[in-house]
PDB file of C-alpha atoms in Angstrom:
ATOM      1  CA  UNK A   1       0.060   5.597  29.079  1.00 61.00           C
ATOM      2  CA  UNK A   2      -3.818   5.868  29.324  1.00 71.00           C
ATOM      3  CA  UNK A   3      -5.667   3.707  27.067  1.00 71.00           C
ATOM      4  CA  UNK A   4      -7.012   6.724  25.153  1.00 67.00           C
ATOM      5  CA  UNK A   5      -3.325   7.718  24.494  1.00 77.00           C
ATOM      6  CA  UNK A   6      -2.944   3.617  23.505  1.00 83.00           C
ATOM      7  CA  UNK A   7      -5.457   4.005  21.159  1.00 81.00           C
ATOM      8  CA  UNK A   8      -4.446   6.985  19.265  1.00 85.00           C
ATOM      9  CA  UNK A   9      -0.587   6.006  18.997  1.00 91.00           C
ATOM     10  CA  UNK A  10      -2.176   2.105  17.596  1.00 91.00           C
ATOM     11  CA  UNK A  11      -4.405   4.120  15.265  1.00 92.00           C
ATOM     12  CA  UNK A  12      -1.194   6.959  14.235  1.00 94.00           C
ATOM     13  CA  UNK A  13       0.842   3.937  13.830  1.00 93.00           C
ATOM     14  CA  UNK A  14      -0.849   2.160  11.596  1.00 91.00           C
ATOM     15  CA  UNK A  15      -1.116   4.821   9.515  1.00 93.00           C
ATOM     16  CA  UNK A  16       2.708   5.309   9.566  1.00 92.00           C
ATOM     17  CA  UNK A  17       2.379   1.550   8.217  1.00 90.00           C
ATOM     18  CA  UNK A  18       0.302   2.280   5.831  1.00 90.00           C
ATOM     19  CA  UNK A  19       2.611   4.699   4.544  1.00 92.00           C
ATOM     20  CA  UNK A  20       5.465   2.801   4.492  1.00 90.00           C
ATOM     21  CA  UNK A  21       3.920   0.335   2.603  1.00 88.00           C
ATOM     22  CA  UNK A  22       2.813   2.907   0.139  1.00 91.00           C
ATOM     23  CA  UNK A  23       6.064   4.595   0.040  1.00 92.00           C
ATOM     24  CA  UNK A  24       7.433   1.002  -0.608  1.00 89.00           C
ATOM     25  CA  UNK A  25       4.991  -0.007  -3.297  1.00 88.00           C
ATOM     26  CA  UNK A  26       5.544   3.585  -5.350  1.00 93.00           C
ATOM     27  CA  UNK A  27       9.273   2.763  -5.035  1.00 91.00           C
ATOM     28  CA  UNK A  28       9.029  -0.514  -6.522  1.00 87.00           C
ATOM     29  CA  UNK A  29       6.518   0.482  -8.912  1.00 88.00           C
ATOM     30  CA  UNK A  30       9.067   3.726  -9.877  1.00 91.00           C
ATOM     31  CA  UNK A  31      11.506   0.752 -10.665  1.00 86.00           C
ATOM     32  CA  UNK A  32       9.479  -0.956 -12.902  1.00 81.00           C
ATOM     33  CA  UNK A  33       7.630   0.878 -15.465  1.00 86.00           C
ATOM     34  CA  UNK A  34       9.504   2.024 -18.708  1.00 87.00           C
ATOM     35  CA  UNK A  35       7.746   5.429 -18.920  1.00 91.00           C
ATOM     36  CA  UNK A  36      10.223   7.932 -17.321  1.00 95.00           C
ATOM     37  CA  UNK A  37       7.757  10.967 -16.246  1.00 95.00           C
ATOM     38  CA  UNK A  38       5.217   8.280 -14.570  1.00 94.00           C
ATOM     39  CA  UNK A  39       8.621   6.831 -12.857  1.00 95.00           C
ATOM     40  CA  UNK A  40       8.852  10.200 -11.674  1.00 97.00           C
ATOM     41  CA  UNK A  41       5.304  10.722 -10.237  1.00 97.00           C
ATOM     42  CA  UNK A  42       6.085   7.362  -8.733  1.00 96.00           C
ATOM     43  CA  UNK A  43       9.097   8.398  -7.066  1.00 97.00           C
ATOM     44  CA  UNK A  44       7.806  11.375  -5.376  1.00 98.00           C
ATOM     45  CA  UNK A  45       4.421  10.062  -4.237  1.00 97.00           C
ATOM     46  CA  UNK A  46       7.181   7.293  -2.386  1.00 96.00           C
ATOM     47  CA  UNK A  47       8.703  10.316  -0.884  1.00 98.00           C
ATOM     48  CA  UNK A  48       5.424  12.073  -0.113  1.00 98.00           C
ATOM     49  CA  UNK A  49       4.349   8.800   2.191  1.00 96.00           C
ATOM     50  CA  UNK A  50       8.289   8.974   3.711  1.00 96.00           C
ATOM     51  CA  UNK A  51       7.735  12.628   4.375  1.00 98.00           C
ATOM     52  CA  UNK A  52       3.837  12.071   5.595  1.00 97.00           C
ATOM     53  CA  UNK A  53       4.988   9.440   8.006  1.00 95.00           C
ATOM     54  CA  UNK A  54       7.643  12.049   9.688  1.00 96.00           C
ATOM     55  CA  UNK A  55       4.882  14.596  10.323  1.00 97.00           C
ATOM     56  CA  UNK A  56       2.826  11.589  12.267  1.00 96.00           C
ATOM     57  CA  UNK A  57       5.820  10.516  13.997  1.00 95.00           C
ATOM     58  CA  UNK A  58       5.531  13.116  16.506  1.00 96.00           C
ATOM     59  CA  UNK A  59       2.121  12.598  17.351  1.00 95.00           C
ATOM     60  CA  UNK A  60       2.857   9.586  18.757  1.00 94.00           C
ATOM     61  CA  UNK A  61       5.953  10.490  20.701  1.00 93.00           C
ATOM     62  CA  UNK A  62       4.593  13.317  22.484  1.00 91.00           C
ATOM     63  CA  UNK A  63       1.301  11.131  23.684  1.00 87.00           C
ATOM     64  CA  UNK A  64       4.367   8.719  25.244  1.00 89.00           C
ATOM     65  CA  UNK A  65       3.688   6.136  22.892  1.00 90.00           C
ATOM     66  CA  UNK A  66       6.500   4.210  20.514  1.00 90.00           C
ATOM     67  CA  UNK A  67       6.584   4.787  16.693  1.00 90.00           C
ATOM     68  CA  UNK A  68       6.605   0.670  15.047  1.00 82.00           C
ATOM     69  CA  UNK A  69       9.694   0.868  12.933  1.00 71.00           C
ATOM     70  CA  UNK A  70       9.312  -0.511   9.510  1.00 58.00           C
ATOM     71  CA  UNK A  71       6.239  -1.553   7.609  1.00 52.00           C
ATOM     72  CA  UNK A  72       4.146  -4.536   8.191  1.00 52.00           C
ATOM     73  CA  UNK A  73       5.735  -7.895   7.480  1.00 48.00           C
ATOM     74  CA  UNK A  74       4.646 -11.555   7.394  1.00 38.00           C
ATOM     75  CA  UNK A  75       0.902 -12.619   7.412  1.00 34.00           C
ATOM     76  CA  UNK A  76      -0.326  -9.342   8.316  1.00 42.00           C
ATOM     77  CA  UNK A  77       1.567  -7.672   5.003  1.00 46.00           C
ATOM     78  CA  UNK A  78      -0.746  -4.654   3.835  1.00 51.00           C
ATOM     79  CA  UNK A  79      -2.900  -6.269   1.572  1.00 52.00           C
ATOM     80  CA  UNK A  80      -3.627  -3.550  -0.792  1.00 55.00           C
ATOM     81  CA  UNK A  81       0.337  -3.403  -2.118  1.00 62.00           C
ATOM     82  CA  UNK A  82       0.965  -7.060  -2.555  1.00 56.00           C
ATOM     83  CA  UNK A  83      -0.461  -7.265  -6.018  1.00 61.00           C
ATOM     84  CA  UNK A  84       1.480  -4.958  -7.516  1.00 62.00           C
ATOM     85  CA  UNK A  85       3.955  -7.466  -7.652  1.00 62.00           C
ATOM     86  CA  UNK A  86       2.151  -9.469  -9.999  1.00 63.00           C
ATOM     87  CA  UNK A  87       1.202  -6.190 -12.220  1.00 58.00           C
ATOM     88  CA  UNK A  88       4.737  -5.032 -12.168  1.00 60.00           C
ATOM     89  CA  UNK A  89       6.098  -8.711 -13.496  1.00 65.00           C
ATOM     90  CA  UNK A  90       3.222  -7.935 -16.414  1.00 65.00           C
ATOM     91  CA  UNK A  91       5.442  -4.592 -17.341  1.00 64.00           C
ATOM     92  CA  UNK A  92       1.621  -3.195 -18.335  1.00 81.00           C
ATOM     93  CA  UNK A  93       1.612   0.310 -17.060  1.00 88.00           C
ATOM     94  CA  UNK A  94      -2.374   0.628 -16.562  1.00 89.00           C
ATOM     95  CA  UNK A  95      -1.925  -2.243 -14.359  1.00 85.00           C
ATOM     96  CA  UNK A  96       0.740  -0.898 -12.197  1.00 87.00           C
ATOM     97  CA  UNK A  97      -1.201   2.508 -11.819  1.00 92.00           C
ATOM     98  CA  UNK A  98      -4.706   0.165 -10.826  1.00 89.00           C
ATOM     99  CA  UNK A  99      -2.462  -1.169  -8.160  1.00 86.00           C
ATOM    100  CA  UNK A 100      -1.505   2.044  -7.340  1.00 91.00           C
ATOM    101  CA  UNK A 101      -5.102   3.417  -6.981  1.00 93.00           C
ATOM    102  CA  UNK A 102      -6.151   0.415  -5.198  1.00 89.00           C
ATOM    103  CA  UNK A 103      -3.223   1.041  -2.181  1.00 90.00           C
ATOM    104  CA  UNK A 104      -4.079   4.577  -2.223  1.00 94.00           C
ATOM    105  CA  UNK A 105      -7.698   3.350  -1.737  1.00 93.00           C
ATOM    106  CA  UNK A 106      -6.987   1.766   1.084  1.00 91.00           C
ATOM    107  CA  UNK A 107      -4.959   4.112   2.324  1.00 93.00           C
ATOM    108  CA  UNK A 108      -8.070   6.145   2.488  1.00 95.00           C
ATOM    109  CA  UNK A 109     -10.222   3.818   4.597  1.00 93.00           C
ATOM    110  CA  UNK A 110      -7.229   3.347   6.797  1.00 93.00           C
ATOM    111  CA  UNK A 111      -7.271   7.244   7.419  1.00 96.00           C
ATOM    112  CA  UNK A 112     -11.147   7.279   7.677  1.00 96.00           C
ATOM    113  CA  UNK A 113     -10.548   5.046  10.709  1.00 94.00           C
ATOM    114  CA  UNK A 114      -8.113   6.736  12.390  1.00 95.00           C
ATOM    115  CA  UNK A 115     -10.223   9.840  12.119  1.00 96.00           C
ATOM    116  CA  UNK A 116     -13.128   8.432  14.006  1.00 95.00           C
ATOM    117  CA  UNK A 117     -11.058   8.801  16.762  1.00 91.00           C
ATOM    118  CA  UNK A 118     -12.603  11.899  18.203  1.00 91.00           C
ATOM    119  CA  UNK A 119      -9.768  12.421  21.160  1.00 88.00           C
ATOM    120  CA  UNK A 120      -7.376  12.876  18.250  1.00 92.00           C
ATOM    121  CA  UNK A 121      -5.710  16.307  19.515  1.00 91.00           C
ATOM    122  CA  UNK A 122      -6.349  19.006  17.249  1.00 94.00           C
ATOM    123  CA  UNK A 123      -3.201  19.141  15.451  1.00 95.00           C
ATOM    124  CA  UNK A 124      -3.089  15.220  14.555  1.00 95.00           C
ATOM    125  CA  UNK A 125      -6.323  15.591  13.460  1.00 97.00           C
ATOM    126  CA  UNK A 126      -5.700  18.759  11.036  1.00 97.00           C
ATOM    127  CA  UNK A 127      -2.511  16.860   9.663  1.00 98.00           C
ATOM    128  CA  UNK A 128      -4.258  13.131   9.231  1.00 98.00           C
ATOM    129  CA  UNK A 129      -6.722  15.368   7.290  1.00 98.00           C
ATOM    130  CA  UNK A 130      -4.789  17.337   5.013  1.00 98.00           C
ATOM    131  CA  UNK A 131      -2.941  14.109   4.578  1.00 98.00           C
ATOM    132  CA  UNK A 132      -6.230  12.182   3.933  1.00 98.00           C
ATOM    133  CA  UNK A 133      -7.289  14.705   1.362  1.00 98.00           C
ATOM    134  CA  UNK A 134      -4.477  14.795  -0.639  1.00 98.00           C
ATOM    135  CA  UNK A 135      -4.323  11.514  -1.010  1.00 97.00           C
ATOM    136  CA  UNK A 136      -7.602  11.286  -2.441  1.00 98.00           C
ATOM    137  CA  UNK A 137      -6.244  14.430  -4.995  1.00 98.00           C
ATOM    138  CA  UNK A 138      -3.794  12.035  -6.046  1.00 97.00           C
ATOM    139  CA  UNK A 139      -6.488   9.012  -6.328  1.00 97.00           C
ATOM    140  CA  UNK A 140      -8.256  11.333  -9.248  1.00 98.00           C
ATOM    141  CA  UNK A 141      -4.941  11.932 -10.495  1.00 96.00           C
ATOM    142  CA  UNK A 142      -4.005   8.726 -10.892  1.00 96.00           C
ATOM    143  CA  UNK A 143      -7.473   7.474 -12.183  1.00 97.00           C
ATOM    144  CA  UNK A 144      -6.957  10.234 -15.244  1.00 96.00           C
ATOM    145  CA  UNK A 145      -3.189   8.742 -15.185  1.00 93.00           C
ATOM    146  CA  UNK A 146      -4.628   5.013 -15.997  1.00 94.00           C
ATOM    147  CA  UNK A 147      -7.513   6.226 -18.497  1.00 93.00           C
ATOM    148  CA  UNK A 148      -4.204   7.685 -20.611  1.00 91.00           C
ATOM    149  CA  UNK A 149      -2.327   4.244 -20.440  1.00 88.00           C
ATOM    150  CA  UNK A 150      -5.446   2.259 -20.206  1.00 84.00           C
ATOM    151  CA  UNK A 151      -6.160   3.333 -23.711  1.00 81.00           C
ATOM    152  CA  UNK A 152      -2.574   3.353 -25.229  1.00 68.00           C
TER     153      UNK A 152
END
């Protein structure tokens, strides 16, 4: 593999890790709050990160490169979803939705990066994108979400 192929599956994969840490942190976050519609919106912006990292998946295969299995562990642990472990042990709703934002957030920058890398092939780029964009959707959706429980 070519290092501009190496560079594009490092940048794809860290976005699938990215994802599974998202998809991890709505799934524990789903588990945790005691309002049963934002459970919901919880669970399927998990599956929306599952689903979002089998669309990337390809990308890397067909460039020869090999998908990293699993999210990141140890020291480098994505640092956006680790406090959500403290907000969810607070039960406060408007907490667990910051946390949210702030992953998503990061999410963002993460996609921004991979982006810059201008021998993406056209179809990567149009689906890290579309991804990239609806994530920030859901960032405004979520900032209404916490102005609601923020002033419960």
């Amino acid at each position: 593999m070519d290092n501009v192929s190496n560079e594009q599956t490092k940048g794809l994969n860290k976005l699938i890790t990215t994802l599974y840490d998202g998809e991890n942190g709505y799934k524990e976050a789903a588990e945790e709050v005691d309002s049963v519609s934002l459970a919901t919106k919880f669970r399927e912006l998990s599956q929306q990160r599952y689903d979002w990292g089998h669309e990337i998946k390809p990308f890397i295969t067909q460039m020869g490169g090999k998908v990293d299995k699993g999210g990141s562990t140890g020291a480098a642990l994505h640092r956006a979803w680790i406090d959500i472990k403290s907000a969810l042990s607070t039960q406060d709703e408007a907490a667990v939705i910051a946390e949210c934002i702030r992953g998503d957030e990061s999410g963002v920058e993460t996609y921004k990066e991979v982006l810059k890398d201008t021998t993406l092939s056209a179809d990567a780029r149009q689906t890290v994108t579309r991804q990239m964009q609806q994530l920030e959707r859901t960032i405004a959706e979520m900032k209404q979400l916490h102005r609601t429980y923020d002033n419960a």
